[in-house]
Short mmCIF file of C-alpha atoms and ligand atoms in Angstrom, two decimals:
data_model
loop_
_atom_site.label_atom_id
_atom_site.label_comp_id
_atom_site.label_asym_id
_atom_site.label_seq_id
_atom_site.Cartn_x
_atom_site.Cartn_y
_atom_site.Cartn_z
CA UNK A 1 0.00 0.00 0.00
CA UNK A 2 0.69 3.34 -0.59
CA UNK A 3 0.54 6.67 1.16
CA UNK A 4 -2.31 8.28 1.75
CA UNK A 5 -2.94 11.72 0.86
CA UNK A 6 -5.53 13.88 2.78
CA UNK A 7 -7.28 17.36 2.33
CA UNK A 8 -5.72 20.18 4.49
CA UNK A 9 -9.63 21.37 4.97
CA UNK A 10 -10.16 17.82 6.71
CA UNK A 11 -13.44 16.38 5.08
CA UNK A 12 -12.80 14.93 1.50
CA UNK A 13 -11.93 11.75 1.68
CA UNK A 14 -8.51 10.25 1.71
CA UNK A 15 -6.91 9.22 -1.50
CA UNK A 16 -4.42 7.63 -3.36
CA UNK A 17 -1.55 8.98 -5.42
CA UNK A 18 -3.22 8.51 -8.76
CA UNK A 19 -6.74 10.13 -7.63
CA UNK A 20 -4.68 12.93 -5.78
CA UNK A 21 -2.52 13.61 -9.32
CA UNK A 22 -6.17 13.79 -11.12
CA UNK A 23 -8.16 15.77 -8.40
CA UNK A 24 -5.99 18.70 -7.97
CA UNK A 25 -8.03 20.61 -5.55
CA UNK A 26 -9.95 18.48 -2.45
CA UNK A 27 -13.18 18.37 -2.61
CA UNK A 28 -13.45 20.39 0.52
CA UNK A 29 -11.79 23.20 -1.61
CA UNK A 30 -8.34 21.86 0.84
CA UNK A 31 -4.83 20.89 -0.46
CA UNK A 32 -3.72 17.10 -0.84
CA UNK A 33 -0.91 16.31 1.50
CA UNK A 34 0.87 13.27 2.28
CA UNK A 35 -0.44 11.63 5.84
CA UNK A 36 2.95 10.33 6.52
CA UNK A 37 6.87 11.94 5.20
CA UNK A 38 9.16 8.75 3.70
CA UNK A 39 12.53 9.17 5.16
CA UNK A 40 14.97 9.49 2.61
CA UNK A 41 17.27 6.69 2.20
CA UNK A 42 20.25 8.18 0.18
CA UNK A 43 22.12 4.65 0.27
CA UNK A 44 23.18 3.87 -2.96
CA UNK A 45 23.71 7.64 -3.93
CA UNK A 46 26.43 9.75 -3.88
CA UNK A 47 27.56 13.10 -5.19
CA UNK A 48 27.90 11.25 -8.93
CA UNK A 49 24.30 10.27 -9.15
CA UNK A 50 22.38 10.83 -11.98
CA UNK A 51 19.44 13.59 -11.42
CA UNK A 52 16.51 10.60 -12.89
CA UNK A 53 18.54 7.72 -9.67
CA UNK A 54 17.88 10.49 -7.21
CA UNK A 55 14.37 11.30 -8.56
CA UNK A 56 13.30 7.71 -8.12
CA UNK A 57 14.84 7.28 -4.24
CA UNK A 58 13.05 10.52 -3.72
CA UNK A 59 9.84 10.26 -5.19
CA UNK A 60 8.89 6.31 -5.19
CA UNK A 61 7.63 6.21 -1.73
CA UNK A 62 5.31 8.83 -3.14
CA UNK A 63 3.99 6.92 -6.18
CA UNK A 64 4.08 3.26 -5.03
CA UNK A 65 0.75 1.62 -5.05
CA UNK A 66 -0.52 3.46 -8.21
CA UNK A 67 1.79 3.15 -10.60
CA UNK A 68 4.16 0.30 -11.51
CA UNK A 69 8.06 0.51 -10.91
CA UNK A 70 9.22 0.16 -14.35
CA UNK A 71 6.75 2.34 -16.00
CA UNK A 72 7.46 5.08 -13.05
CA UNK A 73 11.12 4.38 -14.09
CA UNK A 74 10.63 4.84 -17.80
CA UNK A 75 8.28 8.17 -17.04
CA UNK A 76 11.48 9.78 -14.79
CA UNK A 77 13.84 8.50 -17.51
CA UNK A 78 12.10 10.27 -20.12
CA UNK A 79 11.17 13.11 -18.25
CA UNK A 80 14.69 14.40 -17.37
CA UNK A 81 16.28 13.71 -20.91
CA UNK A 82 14.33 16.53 -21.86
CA UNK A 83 16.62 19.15 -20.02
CA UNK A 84 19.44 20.82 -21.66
CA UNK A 85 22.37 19.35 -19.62
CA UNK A 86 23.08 16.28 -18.37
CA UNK A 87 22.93 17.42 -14.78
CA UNK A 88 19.66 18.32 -15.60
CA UNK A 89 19.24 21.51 -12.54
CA UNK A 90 23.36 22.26 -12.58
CA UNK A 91 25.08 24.29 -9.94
CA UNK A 92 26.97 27.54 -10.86
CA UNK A 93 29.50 28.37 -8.09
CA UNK A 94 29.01 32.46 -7.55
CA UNK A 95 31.56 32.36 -4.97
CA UNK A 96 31.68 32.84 -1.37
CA UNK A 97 29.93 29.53 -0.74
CA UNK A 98 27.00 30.58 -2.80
CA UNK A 99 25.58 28.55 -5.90
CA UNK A 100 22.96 29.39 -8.28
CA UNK A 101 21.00 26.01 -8.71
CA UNK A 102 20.10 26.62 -12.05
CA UNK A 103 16.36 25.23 -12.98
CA UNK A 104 15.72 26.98 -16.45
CA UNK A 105 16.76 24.61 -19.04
CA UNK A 106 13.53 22.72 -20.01
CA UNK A 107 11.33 23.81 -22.65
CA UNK A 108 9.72 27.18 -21.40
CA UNK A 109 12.70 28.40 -19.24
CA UNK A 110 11.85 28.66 -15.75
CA UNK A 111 11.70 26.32 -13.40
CA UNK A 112 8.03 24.90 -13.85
CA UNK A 113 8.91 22.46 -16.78
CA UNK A 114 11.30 20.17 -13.70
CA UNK A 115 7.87 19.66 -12.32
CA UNK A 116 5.50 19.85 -14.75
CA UNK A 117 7.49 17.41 -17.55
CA UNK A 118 6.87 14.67 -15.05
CA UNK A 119 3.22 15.63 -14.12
CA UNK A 120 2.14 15.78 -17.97
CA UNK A 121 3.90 12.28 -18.57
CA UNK A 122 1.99 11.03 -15.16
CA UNK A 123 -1.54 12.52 -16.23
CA UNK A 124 -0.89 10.44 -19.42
CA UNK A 125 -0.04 7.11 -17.97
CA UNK A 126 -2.93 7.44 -14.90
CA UNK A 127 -5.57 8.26 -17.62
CA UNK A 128 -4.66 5.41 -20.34
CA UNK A 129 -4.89 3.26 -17.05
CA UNK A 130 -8.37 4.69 -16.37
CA UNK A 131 -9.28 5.16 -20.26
CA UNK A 132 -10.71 8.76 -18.96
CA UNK A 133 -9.88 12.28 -20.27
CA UNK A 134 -9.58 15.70 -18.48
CA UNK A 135 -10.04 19.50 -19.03
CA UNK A 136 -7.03 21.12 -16.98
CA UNK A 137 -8.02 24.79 -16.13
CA UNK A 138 -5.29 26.41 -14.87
CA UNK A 139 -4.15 30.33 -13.43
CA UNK A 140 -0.89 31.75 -14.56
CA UNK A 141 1.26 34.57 -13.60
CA UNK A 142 3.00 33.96 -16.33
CA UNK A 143 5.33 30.68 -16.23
CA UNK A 144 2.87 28.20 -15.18
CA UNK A 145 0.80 28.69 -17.88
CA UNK A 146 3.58 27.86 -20.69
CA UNK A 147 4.96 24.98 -18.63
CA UNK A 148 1.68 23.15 -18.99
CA UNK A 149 0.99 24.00 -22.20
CA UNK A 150 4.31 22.71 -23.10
CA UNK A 151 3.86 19.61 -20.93
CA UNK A 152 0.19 18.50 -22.32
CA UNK A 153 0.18 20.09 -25.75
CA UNK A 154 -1.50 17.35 -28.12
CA UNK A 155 -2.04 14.97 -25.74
CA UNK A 156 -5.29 13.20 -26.85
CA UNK A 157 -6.47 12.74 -22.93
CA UNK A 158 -6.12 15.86 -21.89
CA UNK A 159 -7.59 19.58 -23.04
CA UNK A 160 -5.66 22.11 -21.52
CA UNK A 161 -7.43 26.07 -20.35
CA UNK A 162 -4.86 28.84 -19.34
CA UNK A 163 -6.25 31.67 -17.73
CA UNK A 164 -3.26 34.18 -17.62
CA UNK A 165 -4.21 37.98 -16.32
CA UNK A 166 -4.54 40.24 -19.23
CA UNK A 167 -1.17 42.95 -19.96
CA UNK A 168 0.28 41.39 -16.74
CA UNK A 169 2.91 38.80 -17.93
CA UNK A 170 5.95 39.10 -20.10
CA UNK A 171 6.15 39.00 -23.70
CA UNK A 172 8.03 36.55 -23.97
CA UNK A 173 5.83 34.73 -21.28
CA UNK A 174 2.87 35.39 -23.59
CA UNK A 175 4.45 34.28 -26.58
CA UNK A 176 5.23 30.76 -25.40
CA UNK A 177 1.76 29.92 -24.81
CA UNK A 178 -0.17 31.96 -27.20
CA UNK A 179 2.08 30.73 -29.63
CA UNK A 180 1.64 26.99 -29.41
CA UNK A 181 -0.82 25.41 -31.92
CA UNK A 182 -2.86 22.19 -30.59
CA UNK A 183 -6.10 21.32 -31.05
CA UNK A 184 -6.54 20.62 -27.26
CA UNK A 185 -4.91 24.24 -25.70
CA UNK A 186 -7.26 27.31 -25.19
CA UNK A 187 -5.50 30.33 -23.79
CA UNK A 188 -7.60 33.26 -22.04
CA UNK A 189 -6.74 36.50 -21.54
CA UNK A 190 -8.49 37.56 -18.35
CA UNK A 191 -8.70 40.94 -17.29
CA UNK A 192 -7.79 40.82 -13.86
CA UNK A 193 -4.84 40.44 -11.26
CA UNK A 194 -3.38 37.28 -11.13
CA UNK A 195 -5.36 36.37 -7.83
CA UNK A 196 -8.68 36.67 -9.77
CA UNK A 197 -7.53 34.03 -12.58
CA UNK A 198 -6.47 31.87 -9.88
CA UNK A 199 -9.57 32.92 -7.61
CA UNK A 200 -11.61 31.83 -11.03
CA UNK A 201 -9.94 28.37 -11.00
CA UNK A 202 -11.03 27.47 -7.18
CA UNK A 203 -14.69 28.84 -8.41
CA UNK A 204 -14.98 26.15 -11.07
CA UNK A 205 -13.12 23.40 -9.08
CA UNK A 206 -15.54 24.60 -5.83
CA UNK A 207 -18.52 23.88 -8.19
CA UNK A 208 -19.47 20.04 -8.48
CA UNK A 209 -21.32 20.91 -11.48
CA UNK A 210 -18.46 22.09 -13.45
CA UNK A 211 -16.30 19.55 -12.21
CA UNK A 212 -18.14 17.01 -13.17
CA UNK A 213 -19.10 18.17 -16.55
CA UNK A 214 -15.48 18.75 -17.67
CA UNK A 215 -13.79 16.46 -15.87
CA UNK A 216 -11.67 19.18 -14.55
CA UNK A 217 -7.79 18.65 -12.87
CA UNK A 218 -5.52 21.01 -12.03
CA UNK A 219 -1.86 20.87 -12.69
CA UNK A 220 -0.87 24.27 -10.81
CA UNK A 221 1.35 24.27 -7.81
CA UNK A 222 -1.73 23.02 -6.18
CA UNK A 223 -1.30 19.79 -7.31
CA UNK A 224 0.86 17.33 -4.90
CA UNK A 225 2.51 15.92 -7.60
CA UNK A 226 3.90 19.49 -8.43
CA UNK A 227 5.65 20.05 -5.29
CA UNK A 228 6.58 16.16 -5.19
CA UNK A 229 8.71 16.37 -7.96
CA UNK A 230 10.47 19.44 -6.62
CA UNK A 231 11.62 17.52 -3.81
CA UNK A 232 14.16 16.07 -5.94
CA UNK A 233 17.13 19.33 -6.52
CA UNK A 234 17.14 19.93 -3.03
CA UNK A 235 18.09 16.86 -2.34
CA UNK A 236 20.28 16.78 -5.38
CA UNK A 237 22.02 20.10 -4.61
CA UNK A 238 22.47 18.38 -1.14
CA UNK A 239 24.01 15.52 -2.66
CA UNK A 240 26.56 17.57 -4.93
CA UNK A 241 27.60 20.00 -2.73
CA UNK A 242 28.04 17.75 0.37
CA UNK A 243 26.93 14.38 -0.09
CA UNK A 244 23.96 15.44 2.05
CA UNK A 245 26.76 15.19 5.28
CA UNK A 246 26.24 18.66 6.07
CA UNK A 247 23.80 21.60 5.77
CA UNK A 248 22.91 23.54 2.79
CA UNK A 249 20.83 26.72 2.91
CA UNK A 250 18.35 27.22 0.50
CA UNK A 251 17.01 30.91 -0.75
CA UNK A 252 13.80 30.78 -2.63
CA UNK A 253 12.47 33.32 -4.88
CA UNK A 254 8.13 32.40 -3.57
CA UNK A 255 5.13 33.26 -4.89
CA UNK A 256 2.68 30.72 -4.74
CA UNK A 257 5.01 28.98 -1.86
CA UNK A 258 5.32 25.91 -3.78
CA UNK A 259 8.92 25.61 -4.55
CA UNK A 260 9.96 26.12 -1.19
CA UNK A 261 7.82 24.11 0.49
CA UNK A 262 9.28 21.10 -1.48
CA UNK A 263 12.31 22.46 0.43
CA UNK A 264 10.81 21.63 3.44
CA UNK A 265 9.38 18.51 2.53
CA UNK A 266 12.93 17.82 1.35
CA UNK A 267 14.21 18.77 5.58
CA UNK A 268 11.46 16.71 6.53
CA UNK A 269 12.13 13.35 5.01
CA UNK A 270 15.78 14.08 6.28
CA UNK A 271 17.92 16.16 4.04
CA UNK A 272 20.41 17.68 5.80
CA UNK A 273 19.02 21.56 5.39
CA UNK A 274 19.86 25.14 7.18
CA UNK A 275 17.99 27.81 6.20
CA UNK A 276 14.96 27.72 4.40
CA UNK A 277 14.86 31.36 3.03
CA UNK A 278 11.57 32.78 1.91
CA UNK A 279 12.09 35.77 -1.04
CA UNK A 280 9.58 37.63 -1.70
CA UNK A 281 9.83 40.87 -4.46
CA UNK A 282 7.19 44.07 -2.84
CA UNK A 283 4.30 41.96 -3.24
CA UNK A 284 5.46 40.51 0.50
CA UNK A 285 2.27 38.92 1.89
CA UNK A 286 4.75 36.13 3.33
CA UNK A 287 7.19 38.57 4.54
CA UNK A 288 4.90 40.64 6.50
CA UNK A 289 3.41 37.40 8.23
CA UNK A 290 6.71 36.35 9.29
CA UNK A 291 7.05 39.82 10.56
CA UNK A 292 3.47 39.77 12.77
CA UNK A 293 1.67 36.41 12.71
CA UNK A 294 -1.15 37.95 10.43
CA UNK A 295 -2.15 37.21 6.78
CA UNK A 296 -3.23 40.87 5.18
CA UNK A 297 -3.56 40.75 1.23
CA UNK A 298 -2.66 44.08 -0.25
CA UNK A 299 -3.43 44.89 -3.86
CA UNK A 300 -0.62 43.68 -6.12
CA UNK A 301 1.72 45.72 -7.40
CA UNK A 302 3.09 44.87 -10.88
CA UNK A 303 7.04 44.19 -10.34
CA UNK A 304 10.19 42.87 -12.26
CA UNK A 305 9.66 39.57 -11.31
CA UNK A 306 5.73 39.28 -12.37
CA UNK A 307 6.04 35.40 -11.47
CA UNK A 308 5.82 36.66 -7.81
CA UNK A 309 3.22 39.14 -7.83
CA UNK A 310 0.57 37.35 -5.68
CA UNK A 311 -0.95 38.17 -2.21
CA UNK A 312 -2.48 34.96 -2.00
CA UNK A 313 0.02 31.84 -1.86
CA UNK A 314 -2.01 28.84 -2.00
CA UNK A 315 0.31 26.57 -0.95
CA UNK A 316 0.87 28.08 2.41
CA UNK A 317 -2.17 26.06 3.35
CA UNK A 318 0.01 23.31 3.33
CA UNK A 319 2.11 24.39 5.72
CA UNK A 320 -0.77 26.17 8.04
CA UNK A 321 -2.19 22.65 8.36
CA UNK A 322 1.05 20.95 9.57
CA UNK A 323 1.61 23.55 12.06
CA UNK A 324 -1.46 23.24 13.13
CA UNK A 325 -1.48 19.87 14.23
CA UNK A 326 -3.49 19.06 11.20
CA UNK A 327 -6.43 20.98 12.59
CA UNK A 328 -8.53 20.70 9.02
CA UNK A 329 -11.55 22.24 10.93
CA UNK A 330 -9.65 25.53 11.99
CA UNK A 331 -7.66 25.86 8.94
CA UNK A 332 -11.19 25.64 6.89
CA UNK A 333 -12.30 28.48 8.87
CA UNK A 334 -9.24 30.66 9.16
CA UNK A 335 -8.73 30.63 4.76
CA UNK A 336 -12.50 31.26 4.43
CA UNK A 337 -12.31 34.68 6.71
CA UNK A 338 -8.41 35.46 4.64
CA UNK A 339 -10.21 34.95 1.53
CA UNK A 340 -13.80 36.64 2.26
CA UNK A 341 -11.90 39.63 4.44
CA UNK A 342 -8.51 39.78 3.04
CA UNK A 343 -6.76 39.36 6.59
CA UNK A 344 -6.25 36.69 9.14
CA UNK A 345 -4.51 36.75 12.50
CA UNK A 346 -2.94 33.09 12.52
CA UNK A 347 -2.95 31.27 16.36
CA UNK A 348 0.71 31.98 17.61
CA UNK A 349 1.54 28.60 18.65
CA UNK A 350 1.16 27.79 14.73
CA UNK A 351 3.02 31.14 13.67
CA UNK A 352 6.21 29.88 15.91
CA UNK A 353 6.31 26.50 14.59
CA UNK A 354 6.72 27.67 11.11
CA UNK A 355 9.30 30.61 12.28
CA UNK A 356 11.48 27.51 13.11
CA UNK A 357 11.55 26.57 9.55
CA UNK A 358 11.92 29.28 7.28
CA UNK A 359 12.98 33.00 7.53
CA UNK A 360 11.71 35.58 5.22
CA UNK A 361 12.69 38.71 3.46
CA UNK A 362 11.95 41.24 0.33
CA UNK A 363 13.81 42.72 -2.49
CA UNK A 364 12.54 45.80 -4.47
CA UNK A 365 12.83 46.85 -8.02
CA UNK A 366 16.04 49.06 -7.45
CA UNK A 367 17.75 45.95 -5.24
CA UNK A 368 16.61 43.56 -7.88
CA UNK A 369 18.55 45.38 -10.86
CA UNK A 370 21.07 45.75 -8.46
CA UNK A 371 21.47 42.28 -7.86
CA UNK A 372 21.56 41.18 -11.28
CA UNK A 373 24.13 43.79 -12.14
CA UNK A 374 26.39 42.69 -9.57
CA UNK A 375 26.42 39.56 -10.74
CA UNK A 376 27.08 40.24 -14.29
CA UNK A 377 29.70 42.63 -13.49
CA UNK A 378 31.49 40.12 -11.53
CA UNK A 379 31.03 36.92 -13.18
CA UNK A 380 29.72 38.24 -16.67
CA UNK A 381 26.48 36.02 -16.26
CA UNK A 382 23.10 37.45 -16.32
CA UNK A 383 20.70 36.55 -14.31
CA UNK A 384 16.49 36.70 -14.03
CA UNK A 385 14.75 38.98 -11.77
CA UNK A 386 13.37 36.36 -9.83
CA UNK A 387 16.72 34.60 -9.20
CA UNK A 388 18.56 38.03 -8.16
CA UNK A 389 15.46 38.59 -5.63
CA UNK A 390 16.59 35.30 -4.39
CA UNK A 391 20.12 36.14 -4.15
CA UNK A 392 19.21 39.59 -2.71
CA UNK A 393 17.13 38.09 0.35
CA UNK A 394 19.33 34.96 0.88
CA UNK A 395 22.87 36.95 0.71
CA UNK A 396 21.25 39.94 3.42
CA UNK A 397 19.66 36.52 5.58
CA UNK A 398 22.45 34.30 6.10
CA UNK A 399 23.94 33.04 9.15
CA UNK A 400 26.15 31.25 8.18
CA UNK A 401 28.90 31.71 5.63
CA UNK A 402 31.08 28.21 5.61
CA UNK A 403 27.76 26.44 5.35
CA UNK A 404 27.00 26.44 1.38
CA UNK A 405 23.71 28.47 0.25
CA UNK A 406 21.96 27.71 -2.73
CA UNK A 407 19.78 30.21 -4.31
CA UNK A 408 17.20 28.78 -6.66
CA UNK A 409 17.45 30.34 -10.13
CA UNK A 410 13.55 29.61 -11.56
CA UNK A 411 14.19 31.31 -14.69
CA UNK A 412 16.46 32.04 -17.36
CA UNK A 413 17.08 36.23 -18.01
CA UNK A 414 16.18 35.20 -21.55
CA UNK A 415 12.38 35.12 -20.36
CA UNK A 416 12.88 38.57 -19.27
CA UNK A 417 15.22 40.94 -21.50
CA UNK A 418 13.88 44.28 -20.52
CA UNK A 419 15.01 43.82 -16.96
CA UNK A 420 18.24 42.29 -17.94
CA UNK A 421 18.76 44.75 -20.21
CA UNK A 422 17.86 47.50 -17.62
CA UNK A 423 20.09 46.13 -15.37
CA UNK A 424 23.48 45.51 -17.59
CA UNK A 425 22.85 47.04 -20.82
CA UNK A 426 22.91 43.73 -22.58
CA UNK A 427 19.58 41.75 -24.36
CA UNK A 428 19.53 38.30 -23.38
CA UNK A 429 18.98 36.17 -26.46
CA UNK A 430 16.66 33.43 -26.61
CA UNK A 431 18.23 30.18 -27.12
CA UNK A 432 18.44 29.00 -30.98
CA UNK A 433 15.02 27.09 -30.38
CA UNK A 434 12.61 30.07 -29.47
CA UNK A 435 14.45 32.42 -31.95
CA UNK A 436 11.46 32.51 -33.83
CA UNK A 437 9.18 33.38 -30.96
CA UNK A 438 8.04 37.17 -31.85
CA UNK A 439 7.87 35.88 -35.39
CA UNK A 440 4.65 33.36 -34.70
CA UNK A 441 1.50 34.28 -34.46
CA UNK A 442 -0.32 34.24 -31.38
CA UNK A 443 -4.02 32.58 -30.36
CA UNK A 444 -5.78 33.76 -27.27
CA UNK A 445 -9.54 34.86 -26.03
CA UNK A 446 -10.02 37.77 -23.70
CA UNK A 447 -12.87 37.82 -21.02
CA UNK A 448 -13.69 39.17 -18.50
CA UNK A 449 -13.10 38.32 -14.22
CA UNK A 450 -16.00 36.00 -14.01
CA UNK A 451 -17.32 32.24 -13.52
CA UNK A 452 -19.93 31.89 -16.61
CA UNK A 453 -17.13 33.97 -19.38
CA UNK A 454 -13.91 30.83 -18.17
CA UNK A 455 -17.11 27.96 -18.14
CA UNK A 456 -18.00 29.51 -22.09
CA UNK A 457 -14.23 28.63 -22.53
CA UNK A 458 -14.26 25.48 -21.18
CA UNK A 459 -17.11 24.35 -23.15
CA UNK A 460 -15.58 25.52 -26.31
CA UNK A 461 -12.26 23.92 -26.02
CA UNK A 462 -14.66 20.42 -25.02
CA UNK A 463 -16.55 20.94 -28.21
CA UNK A 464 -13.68 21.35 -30.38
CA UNK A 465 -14.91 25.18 -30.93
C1 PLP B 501 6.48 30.46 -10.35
C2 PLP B 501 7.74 31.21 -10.21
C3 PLP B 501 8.21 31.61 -8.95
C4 PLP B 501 7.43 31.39 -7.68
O1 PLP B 501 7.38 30.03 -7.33
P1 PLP B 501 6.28 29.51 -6.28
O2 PLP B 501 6.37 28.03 -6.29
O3 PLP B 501 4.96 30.01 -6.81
O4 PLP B 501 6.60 30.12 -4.97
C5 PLP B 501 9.44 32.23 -8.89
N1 PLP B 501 10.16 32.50 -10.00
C6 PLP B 501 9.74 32.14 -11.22
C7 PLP B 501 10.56 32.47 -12.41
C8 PLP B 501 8.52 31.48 -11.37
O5 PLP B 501 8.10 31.12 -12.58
#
């Protein structure tokens, strides 16, 4: 048998690994989480490993149960071959005992293709088994939304529906989903914040209705399988830089909170971890809780690092719920007032069990470009705004400086050239197979913030239409 997985909001029912991969969002409108954390058994693994060994010690405690060893072997195979170096998520000594971890080379350039590579191939293989389809709906702020497209993109199962928040994400970000042509993606222009598109996803998964009619899933950070898979380069960087004898620091550029809470995942099923550094840009919801227990969304501000302007980080429910003794009643109450009232004072005793994990801290526009010009300037490498927010935070939050810190580089500068450019007076170019990006022509629908306008686009990418 395998674990369980159960709803953060404490009434759906308990499920498996497959049903959790298909269901996305509980049924209780709560998060799956695993009911018990595999220790990690790193025997048999050293510092030479290859990235797709480590991903199978990692995640197979996970998975076993619904899926079969050697096609879970073939999936992680495949999956990571994808990636444009053998290491698949290399390290890139800065100096100082810092390294970038660099998570940008799959198809879309930031670090949502490690995760969502695997969770298209999954989907796949879990719905042949069934012989079922899905719609997946899914919010963007911008890197998400490619990822998936990339990930499910003519794949006769599955019809994919990106809602991305209209004149709020990159060109480039734009480009590389409104670009793709498959008869099964529909991309919407919403006009809204990124909170309302992703507000508009939990009102169609909240809604039996809908769910049942499109057979919705979800592959945004949401999903377990999503932060699952992320577990894997922390424990790889571990591995590398110190054959997971000693600590390693981790700085995280966070938005939705998903990346770093594979981090802790990572700590909890026993890899050897310091600091688990929360970076936010001035959209710094997290950063102000760690500051005074409360939740208070503010409006979001556009920034340089777009993939991070959100005042709602769904994910944190994951960790609310652990630190809450698994308290699904409380933690149902406490996110309905944060989401009907915008602000939430969060019981102390949970506030000072997640202070023992992670320490948080912001980075503005001005410290951003500062960051990333520093960095060019002394190694002549550019870097994205979201990475150099991580560098920012995690430099100006250390402890420690023999203990190694890894800052998590989610995205290539290539994804965003005016900042770079800002920054060092250089254009990043887009690697040799995106150079025809701004030459393609793009597909998307515009509506409006509401339920019945994304449902109209659901049942036209069903239909065919
Ligand atoms: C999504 C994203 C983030 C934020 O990650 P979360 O898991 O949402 O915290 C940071 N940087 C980039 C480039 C991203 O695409």
């Amino acid at each position: 048998m395998g674990i369980e997985y159960l709803s953060t909001r404490g009434t759906a029912p308990a499920l498996g690994f497959g049903d959790a991969l298909l269901t996305g969002l509980a049924a209780d409108g709560g998060l799956y989480c695993p009911a018990e954390v595999p220790e990690l058994d790193l025997g048999g693994l050293d510092e030479t490993s290859s990235y797709a060994d480590i991903a199978l010690v990692v995640m197979w405690p996970y998975v076993e149960g619904s899926i079969g060893r050697e096609d879970f072997t073939d999936i992680v195979e495949e999956t990571y071959r994808v990636f444009r170096h053998q290491d698949v998520v290399p390290l890139v000594d800065l100096g100082n005992n810092i390294h970038l971890l660099d998570l940008s080379l799959g198809p879309t350039l930031a670090f949502k293709d490690v995760a969502l590579q695997l969770v298209g191939r999954l989907l796949d293989h879990e719905l042949a088994m069934r012989d079922e389809r899905v719609t997946v709906l899914a919010a963007t702020s911008g890197d998400t939304g490619s990822a998936a497209i990339e990930a499910l993109k003519n794949r006769d199962r599955i019809n994919i529906v990106v809602l991305h928040p209209h004149g709020r994400v990159s060109d480039v970000q734009r480009r590389q989903m409104t670009t793709v042509v498959a008869p099964n993606v529909r991309n919407v222009a919403v006009d809204g914040t990124f909170d309302d598109c992703q507000n508009l996803v939990k009102a169609a998964f909240g809604n039996p209705q809908h769910r049942a009619e499109f057979g919705l899933a979800a592959v945004n950070s949401i999903n377990w399988a999503r932060v699952m898979a992320q577990i894997v380069y922390y424990v790889s960087a571990s591995l590398r830089l110190t054959r997971g004898q000693a600590p390693v620091s981790f700085s995280v550029p966070t938005g939705n909170f998903g990346n770093i809470l594979a981090g802790w995942y990572a700590k909890q099923m026993g890899n050897s971890t310091g600091q688990l550094i929360v970076a936010s840009n001035r959209n710094d919801v997290l950063t102000r809780f760690f500051d005074t227990g409360s939740l208070t969304a503010n409006q979001v501000v556009p920034s340089l690092s777009p993939s991070m302007d959100i005042q709602i980080s769904s994910n944190f429910e994951r960790i609310l719920w652990e630190a809450s003794g698994r308290d699904g009643q409380t933690i149902a109450t406490l996110l309905a007032q944060f989401q009907s009232e915008g602000d939430v004072e969060v019981p102390t005793d949970w506030v000072g069990a997640i202070r023992a994990d992670f320490v948080a801290g912001r980075a503005d526009d001005e410290e951003t470009l500062v960051e990333m010009r520093r960095v060019y300037s002394e190694i002549g490498r550019q870097i994205d705004p979201h990475t150099a927010v991580g560098l920012q935070v995690g430099r100006s939050l250390r402890v420690d400086e023999r203990e190694p810190l890894v800052v998590l580089s989610t995205a290539s500068p290539a994804k965003f050239p005016d900042a770079a450019e800002k920054a060092t007076g250089e254009r990043p170019e887009l690697p040799s197979f995106l150079s025809e990006l701004h030459q393609r022509r793009e597909h998307f629908e515009r509506t409006t913030a509401d339920l019945d306008a994304v449902v109209d686009q659901l049942r036209a990418v069903s239909s065919g239409r």
